[in-house]
Coordinates of C-alpha atoms in Angstrom, one line a residue:
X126 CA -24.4 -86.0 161.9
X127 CA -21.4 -84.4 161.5
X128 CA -18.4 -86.3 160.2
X129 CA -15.1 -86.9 162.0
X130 CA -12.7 -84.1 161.4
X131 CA -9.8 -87.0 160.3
X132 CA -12.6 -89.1 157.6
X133 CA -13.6 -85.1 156.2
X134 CA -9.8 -84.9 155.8
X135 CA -9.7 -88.2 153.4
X136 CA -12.3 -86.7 151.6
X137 CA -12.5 -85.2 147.7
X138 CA -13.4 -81.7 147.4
X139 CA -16.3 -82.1 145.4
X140 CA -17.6 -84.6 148.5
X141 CA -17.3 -81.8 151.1
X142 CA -18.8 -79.1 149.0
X143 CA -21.8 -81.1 148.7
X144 CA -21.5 -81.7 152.6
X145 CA -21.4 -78.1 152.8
X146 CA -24.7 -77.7 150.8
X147 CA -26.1 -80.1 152.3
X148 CA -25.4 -78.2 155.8
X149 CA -28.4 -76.2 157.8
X150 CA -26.0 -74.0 159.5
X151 CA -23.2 -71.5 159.5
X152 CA -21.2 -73.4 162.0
X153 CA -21.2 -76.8 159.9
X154 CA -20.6 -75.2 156.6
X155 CA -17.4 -73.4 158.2
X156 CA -16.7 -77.1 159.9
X157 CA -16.4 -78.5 156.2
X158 CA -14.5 -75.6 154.7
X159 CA -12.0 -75.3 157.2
X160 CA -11.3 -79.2 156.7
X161 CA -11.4 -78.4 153.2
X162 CA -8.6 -75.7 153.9
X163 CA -6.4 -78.2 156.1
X164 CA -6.6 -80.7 153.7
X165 CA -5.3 -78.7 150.8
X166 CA -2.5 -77.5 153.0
X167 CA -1.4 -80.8 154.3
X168 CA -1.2 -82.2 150.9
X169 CA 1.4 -79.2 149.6
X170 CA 2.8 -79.5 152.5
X171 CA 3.5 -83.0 152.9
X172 CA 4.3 -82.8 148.8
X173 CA 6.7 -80.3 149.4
X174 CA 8.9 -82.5 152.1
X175 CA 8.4 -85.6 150.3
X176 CA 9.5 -84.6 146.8
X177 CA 12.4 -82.4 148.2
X178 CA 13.6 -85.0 150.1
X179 CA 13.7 -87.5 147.1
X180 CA 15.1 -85.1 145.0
X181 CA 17.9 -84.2 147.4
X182 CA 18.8 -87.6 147.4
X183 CA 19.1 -89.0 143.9
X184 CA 18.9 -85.5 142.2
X185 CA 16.6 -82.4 140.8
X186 CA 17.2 -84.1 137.7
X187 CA 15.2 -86.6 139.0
X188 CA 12.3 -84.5 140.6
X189 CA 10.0 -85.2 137.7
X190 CA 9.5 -89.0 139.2
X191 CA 9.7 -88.1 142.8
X192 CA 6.4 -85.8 141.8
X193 CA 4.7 -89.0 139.7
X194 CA 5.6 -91.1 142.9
X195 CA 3.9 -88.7 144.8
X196 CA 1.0 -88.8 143.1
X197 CA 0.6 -92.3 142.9
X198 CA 1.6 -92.6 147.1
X199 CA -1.7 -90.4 147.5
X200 CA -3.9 -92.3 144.8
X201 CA -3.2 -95.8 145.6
X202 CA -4.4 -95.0 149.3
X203 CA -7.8 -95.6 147.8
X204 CA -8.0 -97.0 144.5
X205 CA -6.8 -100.3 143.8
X206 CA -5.7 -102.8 140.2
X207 CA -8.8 -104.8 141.3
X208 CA -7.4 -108.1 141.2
X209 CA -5.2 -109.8 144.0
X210 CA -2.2 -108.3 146.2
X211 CA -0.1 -110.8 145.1
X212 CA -0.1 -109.9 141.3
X213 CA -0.7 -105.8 141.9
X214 CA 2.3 -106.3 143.6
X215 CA 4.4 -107.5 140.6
X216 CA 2.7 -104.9 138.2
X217 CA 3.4 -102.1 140.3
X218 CA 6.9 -103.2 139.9
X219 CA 6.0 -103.6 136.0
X220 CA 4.6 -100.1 136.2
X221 CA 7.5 -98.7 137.7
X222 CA 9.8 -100.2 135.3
X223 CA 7.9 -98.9 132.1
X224 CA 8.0 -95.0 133.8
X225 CA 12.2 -95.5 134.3
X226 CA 13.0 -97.1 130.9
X227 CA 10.7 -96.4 128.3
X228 CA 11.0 -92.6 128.1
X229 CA 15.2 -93.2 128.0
X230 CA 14.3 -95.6 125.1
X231 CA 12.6 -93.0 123.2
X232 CA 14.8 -90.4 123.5
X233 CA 18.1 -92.8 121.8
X234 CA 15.5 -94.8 119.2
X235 CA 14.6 -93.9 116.0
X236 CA 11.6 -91.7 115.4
X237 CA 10.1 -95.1 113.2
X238 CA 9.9 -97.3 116.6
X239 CA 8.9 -94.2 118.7
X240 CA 4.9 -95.3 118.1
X241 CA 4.9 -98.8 118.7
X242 CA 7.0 -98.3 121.9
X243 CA 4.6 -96.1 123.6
X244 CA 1.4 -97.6 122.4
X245 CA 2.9 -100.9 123.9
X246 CA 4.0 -99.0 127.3
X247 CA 1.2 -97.1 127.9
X248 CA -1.5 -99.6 127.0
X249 CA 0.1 -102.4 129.2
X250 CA 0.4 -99.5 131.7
X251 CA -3.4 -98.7 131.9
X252 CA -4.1 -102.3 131.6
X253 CA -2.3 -103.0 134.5
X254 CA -3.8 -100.0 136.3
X255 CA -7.3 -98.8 135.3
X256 CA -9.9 -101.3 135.5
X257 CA -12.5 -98.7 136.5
X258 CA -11.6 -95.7 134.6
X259 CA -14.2 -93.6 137.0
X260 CA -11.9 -94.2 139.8
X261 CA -9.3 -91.8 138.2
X262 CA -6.2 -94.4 138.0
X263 CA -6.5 -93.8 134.2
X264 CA -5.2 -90.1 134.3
X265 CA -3.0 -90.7 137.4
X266 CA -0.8 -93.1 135.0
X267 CA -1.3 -91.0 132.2
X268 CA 0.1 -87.9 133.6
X269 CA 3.0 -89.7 135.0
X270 CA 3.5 -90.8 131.6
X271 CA 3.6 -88.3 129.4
X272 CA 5.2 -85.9 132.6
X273 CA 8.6 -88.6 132.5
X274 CA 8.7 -88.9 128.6
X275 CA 9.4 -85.2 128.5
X276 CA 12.0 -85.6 131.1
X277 CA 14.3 -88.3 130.1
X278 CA 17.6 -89.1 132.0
X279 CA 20.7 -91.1 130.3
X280 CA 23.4 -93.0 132.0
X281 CA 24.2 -92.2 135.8
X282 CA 20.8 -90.4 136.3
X283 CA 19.3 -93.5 135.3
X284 CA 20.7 -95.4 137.8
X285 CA 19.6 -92.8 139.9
X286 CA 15.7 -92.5 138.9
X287 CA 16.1 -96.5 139.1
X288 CA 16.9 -96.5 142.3
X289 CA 14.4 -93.7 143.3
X290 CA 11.7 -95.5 141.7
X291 CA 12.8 -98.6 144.0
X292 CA 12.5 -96.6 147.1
X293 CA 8.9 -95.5 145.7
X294 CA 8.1 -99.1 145.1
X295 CA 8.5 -100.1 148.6
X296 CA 6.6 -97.2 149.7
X297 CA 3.4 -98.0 147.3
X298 CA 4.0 -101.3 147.7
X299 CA 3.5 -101.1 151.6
X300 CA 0.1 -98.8 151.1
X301 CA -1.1 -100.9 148.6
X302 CA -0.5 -103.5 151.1
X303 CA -1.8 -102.4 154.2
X304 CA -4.8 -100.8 152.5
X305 CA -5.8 -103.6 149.8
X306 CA -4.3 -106.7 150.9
X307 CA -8.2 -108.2 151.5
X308 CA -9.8 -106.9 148.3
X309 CA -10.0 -109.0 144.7
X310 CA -8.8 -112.5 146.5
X311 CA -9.5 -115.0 144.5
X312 CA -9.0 -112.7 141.3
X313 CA -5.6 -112.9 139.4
X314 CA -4.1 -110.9 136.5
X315 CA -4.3 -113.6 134.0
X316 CA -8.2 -113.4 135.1
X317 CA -8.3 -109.9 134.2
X318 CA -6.3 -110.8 130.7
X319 CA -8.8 -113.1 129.7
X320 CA -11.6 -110.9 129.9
X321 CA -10.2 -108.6 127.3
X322 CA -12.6 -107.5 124.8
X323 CA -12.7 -104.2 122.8
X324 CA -17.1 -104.5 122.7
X325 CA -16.8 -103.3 126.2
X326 CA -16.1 -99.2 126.8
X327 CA -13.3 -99.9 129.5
X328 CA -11.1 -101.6 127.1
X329 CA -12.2 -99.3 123.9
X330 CA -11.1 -96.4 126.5
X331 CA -7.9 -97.9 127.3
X332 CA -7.1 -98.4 123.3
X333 CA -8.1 -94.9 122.9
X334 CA -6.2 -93.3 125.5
X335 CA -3.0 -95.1 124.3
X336 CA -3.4 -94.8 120.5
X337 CA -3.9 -91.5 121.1
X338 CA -1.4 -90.2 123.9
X339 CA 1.4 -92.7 122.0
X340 CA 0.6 -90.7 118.6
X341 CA 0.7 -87.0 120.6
X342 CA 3.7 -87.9 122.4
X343 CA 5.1 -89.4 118.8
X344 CA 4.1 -86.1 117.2
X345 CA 6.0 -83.9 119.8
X346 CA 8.9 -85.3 119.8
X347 CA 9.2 -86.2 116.2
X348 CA 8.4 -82.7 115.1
X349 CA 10.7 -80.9 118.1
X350 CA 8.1 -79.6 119.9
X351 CA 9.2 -77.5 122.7
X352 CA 7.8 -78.7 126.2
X353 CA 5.8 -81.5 124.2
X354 CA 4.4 -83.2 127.3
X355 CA 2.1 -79.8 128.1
X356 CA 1.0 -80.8 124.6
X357 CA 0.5 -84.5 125.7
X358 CA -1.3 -83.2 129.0
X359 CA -4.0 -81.7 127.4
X360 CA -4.3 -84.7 124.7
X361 CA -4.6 -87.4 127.1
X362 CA -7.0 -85.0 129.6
X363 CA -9.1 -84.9 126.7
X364 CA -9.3 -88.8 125.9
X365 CA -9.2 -89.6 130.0
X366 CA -13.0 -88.8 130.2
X367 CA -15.5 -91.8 130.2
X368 CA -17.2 -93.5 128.9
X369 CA -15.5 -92.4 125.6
X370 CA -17.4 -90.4 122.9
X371 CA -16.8 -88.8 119.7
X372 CA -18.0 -85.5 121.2
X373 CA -15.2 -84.2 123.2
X374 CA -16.1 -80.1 122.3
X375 CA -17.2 -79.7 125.7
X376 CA -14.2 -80.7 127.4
X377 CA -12.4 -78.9 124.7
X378 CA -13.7 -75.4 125.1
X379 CA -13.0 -76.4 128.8
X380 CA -9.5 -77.0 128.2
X381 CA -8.9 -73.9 126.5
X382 CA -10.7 -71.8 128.9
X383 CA -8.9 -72.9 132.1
X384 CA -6.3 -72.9 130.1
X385 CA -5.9 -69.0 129.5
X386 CA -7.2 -67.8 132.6
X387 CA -4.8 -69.9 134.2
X388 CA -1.7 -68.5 131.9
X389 CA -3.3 -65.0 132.3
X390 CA -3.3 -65.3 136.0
X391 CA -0.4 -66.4 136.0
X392 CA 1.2 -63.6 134.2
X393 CA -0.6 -60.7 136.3
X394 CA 0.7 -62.5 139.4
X395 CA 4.3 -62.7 138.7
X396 CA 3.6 -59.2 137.5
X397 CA 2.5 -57.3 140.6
X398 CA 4.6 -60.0 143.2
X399 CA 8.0 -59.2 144.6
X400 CA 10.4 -61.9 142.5
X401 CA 11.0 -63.3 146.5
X402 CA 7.9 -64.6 146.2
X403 CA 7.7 -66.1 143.0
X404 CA 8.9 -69.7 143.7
X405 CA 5.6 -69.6 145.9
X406 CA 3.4 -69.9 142.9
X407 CA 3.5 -73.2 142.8
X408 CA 2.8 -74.1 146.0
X409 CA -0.3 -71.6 145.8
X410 CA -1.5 -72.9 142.7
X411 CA -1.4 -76.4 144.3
X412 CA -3.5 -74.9 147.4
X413 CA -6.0 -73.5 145.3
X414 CA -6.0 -77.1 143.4
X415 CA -7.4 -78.3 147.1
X416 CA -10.7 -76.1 146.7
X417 CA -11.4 -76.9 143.0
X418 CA -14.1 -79.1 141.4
X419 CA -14.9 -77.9 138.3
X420 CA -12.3 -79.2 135.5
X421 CA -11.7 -75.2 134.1
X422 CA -10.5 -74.6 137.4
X423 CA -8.3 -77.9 137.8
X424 CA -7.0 -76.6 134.5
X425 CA -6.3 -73.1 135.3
X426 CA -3.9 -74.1 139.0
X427 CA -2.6 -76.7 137.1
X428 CA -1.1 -73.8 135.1
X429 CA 1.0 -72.4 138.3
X430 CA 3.3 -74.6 138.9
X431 CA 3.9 -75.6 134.9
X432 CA 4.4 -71.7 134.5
X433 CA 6.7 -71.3 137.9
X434 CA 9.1 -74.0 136.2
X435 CA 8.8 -72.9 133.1
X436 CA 9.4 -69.3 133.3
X437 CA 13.0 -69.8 134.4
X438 CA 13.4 -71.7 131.3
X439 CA 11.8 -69.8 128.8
X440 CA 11.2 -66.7 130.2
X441 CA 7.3 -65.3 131.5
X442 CA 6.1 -63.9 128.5
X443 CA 7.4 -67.5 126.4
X444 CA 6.2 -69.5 129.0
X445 CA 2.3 -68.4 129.1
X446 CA 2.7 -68.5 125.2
X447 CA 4.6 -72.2 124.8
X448 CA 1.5 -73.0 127.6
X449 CA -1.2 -71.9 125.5
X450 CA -0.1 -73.2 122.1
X451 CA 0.9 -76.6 123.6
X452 CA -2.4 -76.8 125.5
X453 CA -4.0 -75.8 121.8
X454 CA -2.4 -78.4 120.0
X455 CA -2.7 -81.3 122.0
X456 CA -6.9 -80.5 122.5
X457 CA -6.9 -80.0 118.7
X458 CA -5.0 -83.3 118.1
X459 CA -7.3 -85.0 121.0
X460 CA -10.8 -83.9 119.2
X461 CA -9.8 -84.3 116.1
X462 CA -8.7 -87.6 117.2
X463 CA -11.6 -88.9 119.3
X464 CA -14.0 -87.6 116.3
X465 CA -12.2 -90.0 114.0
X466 CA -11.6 -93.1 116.4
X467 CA -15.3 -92.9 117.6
X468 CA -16.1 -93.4 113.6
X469 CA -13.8 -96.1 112.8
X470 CA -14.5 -98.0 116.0
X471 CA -17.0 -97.0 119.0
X472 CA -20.0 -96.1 116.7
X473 CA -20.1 -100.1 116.4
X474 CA -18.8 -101.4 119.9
X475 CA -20.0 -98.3 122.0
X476 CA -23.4 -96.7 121.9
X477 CA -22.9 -92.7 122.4
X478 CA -23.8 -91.9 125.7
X479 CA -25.9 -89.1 124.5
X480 CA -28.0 -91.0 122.0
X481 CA -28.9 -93.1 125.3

């Protein structure tokens, strides 16, 4: 039976391509991948509008959080904090709080504080957040993370981004709402607080992914890294898969692959295109996003709209080069990393996956 046109709409990519295998004839396999087609172009579109409006309002330099807002408006449609409306409301507000402040804080404190504050901010973030890592919460948070520490604001933009991220609390707050208000009932926060125990792989994973994002970011900014959070992108993409291992060479190699093709791609593009149409980049490499399942390829569209930014910054030729060297020292870090925390800590509270 074929599937309402609207429900194949809400659906992930990798869901309708295995509709589409799954499909006997031409006509449903072309049903699937034009909704796959709308869906994609909705999404930039609707991205587009939304994150020009916000930005028009309290300011490009405040884009950065009016693309995390987005991103969060389209995940918490489906995926929940698994514990009651009551308290998710609060710690969305909590979680809104930590994205406005703590990257100002760490762009005034001293480099010694700069590790305890965002091991503090992130793990309470992901707390808060990612019960079920599988869900995807985990690297939603993440990237709007890492994306706002490397695009801090000071005094009246502040206000400003403080105010934006009010506006985008009422919004998530009214989804979150209307789409969760009957899930996790009787189950509070402190509930959730209590069960807190680093023998099981959701909370190793959490530790993990903020010991080793907070160090990256540390590392970044500590040593003047330029564009640091591509650096912290590919660190924390690493440490987002789980359950958590101390093999992460697969996802490595991965990382690195989609990586260059993406950077090269991006480069012959920009190339051979009339300069009228290279603020479309973006945009493209966000429609192409739509169609991909396999993470080289998430990687490589990624690239687009990274590169479209910062080209006008750095120039093409330094852009594709800062992108690759950042994306090869935060994979490094996140390998070398995993390899060493998986010794000192999962080898006794998490089995390796493999081995079972």
């Amino acid at each position: 039976m074929t599937t309402k046109f609207y429900d194949a709409l809400q659906m992930d990519p990798a869901v309708l391509k295995r509709k589409i295998a799954a499909c006997d004839t031409r006509q449903e396999k072309n049903y699937y991948w034009i909704a796959m087609a709308v869906r994609s172009v909705l999404i930039v579109a609707f991205a587009i509008v939304f994150i020009s409006l916000l930005s028009g309002v309290f300011g490009s330099d405040n884009t950065p959080l009016a693309v995390a807002l987005f991103c969060m408006m389209l995940g918490i449609r489906f995926v929940n904090f698994e514990y009651c409306i009551g308290d998710s409301l609060v710690t969305l507000a909590v979680v809104l709080a930590i994205l406005v402040l703590v990257p100002s804080a760490a762009m005034v404190l001293p480099p010694l504080f700069l590790i305890p504050l965002h091991f503090t901010a992130f793990f309470a973030m992901l707390y808060m957040t990612t019960q079920r890592p599988e869900m995807g919460n985990g690297g939603l948070y993440s990237f709007a993370y890492v994306y706002l520490t490397g695009n801090p604001v000071l005094g009246e933009a502040l206000v400003r981004r403080a105010l934006m991220a009010l506006v985008g609390y009422l919004i998530c707050g009214a989804i979150l709402f209307a789409k969760h208000r009957h899930h996790h009932k009787t189950t509070r926060f402190h509930h959730v607080m209590r069960k807190f125990d680093l023998s099981t792989p959701v909370h190793l994973w959490q530790l993990r992914m903020a010991l080793g994002v907070s160090l990256v970011l540390t590392a970044g900014q500590v040593f003047g890294v330029e564009r640091f959070m591509w650096m912290g992108f590919a660190c924390a993409s690493l440490l987002s898969e789980y359950p958590c291992s101390g093999n992460a060479v697969v996802r490595f190699r991965q990382r690195i692959v989609g990586a260059v093709a993406g950077c090269c791609a991006f480069f012959v593009l920009h190339l051979v295109t009339p300069e009228a149409l290279h603020p479309l980049m973006g945009p493209l490499g966000g429609l192409c996003l739509g169609f991909c399942t396999d993470y080289r390829y998430k990687t490589a569209m990624n690239c687009f709209g990274a590169l479209m930014l910062g080209t006008g910054i750095y120039g093409l030729q330094g852009a594709v080069i800062l992108r690759i060297a950042d994306t090869f020292l935060g994979v490094t870090f996140g390998l070398v990393f995993a390899a060493l925390f998986h010794q000192l800590a999962a080898v006794r509270l998490l089995p390796d996956p493999e081995v079972e």
